[in-house]
Amino acid sequence: MKYHNTVLNQLLKFLPRHRFQNVVDRHKGDHRTRLLNCWDQLVALLFCQLSGRQSLRDLVDSFNSKSVHHYHWGTRVIRRSSLADANQNRPVAVFQEAFFYLLNQVRTALPKQEAQDMVRLIDSTTLDLNLNRFEWARFRSTRAGIKLHTVYDPHAEVPVFFEMTEAKVNDRKALSSLPMMPGVTYVVDRAYNDYGWYYALTEQGSRFVGRMKSNALYEVVETRTAQGDGVLSDEIIRLSSAKAKKACPVPLRRITFLRAEDQKRLVFISNDLEFSAEEIAALYKQRWQIELFFKWIKQNLKIKQFLGRNKNAMHIQVLVAMITYLMIKLVQLGGYSRLSLQQIYRLISVNLTSRRTLIQLLNPDTERRKGHRLSSPQLDFGFSFV
């Protein structure tokens, strides 16, 4: 019988061990480490994300029960106390660089885009926490939580940057730490309405599309003919309040749009004076893709229950969740299957230690049509649950 690596081992090949170790050495992640190095930590946390473990004890017991596979994963039996300490103290930068390495792999697998064709969606999602366990994350009298401020690429369908803050941090304050590229179009919700930021984007040659606040003061410079389905008005304006005029002293676009699904009126603000009103409305509509991304990771990855209580441990866990997402995306882009991310994730999660190629796992009907000899159910059962 032909030998195959386990499914988890094939996923780990997307992040070569030597590249990861170079990052670890640069950040001294394994300094004074004896029992559990950064690679052990990463593999254990990936196992947690993909197998749906519910707690630190559950993770350690389940991971150690697969010790027959540890050699091929480049890891070993782990201790609960060692993993807890590693999550609490290891440099977050190690896992950030691993995330960006995989992100570059995703971009390489897609057709290259020019900056003027790039769209970035910016939004945040709140993860609720137990106030008794996470007192430092209190943001209301009876609630605690953290926010993930995310920059999302709708073309690649992946996050390109995110920052974790306490839930009480205003979305606009997080803008200063988000990377901005000249020539790119940024689509934001009303929570990110910041005239100074709008002006900075305009000065660097970027476009933005956002929602205008209902109490904004402005004067109409030009009224254009409303053209396109759902477009009620199309105006060139200048902000008229003293503070807004100083923060953003350039002409802007104000478009009123009637959304067909629920007959809700939306008022867009943009610095794009060339695109049609319908095209600008279509750009804003893409923002729902980031909402779907948030929904997906909350439903499938372990980011609502945390293995540690301090910020460092939570940040590392969120980063490994994003690394898991990128690995699944690379499987989808690699031509292994035409299945959705959801279907790929489910098949991988229940076959982590199965010794089948990803193509065999994700295309069982194709393998049968090719006339490949199928192993007996007893053997498949044995390999899957060793």
Tab-separated table of N, CA, C and O in Angstrom, residues 35-36 55-61 64 77-88 307:
chain	number	residue	atom	x	y	z
A	35	LEU	N	11.002	22.173	27.027
A	35	LEU	CA	9.961	21.168	26.852
A	35	LEU	C	9.023	21.415	25.681
A	35	LEU	O	8.438	20.470	25.151
A	36	LEU	N	8.862	22.661	25.274
A	36	LEU	CA	7.895	22.959	24.215
A	36	LEU	C	8.369	24.175	23.442
A	36	LEU	O	8.380	25.284	23.973
A	55	SER	N	-11.054	23.072	25.302
A	55	SER	CA	-10.312	23.629	26.432
A	55	SER	C	-8.852	23.216	26.331
A	55	SER	O	-8.480	22.368	25.500
A	56	LEU	N	-8.024	23.795	27.185
A	56	LEU	CA	-6.598	23.457	27.183
A	56	LEU	C	-6.391	21.992	27.542
A	56	LEU	O	-5.596	21.287	26.905
A	57	ARG	N	-7.102	21.513	28.537
A	57	ARG	CA	-6.971	20.105	28.933
A	57	ARG	C	-7.444	19.179	27.809
A	57	ARG	O	-6.823	18.157	27.512
A	58	ASP	N	-8.560	19.532	27.188
A	58	ASP	CA	-9.091	18.750	26.076
A	58	ASP	C	-8.078	18.704	24.927
A	58	ASP	O	-7.839	17.646	24.332
A	59	LEU	N	-7.461	19.850	24.619
A	59	LEU	CA	-6.462	19.905	23.560
A	59	LEU	C	-5.271	19.013	23.864
A	59	LEU	O	-4.839	18.214	23.022
A	60	VAL	N	-4.720	19.139	25.059
A	60	VAL	CA	-3.513	18.379	25.418
A	60	VAL	C	-3.791	16.881	25.402
A	60	VAL	O	-3.009	16.088	24.848
A	61	ASP	N	-4.920	16.460	25.979
A	61	ASP	CA	-5.246	15.025	26.001
A	61	ASP	C	-5.438	14.473	24.595
A	61	ASP	O	-4.947	13.390	24.262
A	64	ASN	N	-1.978	14.533	22.588
A	64	ASN	CA	-1.056	13.488	23.050
A	64	ASN	C	-1.538	12.094	22.674
A	64	ASN	O	-0.739	11.160	22.557
A	77	VAL	N	5.032	14.946	22.533
A	77	VAL	CA	4.015	15.027	23.587
A	77	VAL	C	4.187	16.346	24.337
A	77	VAL	O	5.312	16.777	24.608
A	78	ILE	N	3.083	17.001	24.650
A	78	ILE	CA	3.144	18.310	25.305
A	78	ILE	C	2.494	18.255	26.681
A	78	ILE	O	1.695	17.368	26.975
A	79	ARG	N	2.880	19.209	27.519
A	79	ARG	CA	2.290	19.343	28.852
A	79	ARG	C	1.380	20.565	28.899
A	79	ARG	O	1.665	21.578	28.264
A	80	ARG	N	0.323	20.438	29.669
A	80	ARG	CA	-0.640	21.527	29.745
A	80	ARG	C	-0.006	22.800	30.295
A	80	ARG	O	-0.230	23.904	29.787
A	81	SER	N	0.803	22.681	31.330
A	81	SER	CA	1.423	23.854	31.941
A	81	SER	C	2.403	24.523	30.976
A	81	SER	O	2.487	25.752	30.907
A	82	SER	N	3.135	23.704	30.198
A	82	SER	CA	4.096	24.259	29.236
A	82	SER	C	3.388	25.023	28.131
A	82	SER	O	3.830	26.102	27.721
A	83	LEU	N	2.274	24.480	27.641
A	83	LEU	CA	1.519	25.154	26.585
A	83	LEU	C	0.893	26.438	27.107
A	83	LEU	O	0.888	27.466	26.412
A	84	ALA	N	0.381	26.406	28.328
A	84	ALA	CA	-0.210	27.608	28.921
A	84	ALA	C	0.834	28.705	29.066
A	84	ALA	O	0.577	29.880	28.751
A	85	ASP	N	2.033	28.340	29.527
A	85	ASP	CA	3.116	29.329	29.681
A	85	ASP	C	3.555	29.872	28.323
A	85	ASP	O	3.833	31.071	28.176
A	86	ALA	N	3.633	28.998	27.328
A	86	ALA	CA	4.041	29.434	25.990
A	86	ALA	C	3.036	30.432	25.413
A	86	ALA	O	3.415	31.461	24.851
A	87	ASN	N	1.761	30.147	25.562
A	87	ASN	CA	0.735	31.062	25.061
A	87	ASN	C	0.791	32.413	25.770
A	87	ASN	O	0.535	33.457	25.173
A	88	GLN	N	1.161	32.372	27.016
A	88	GLN	CA	1.186	33.600	27.808
A	88	GLN	C	2.412	34.458	27.530
A	88	GLN	O	2.343	35.699	27.633
A	307	LEU	N	-8.080	29.750	25.270
A	307	LEU	CA	-7.306	28.821	26.093
A	307	LEU	C	-6.542	29.524	27.201
A	307	LEU	O	-6.074	28.880	28.132
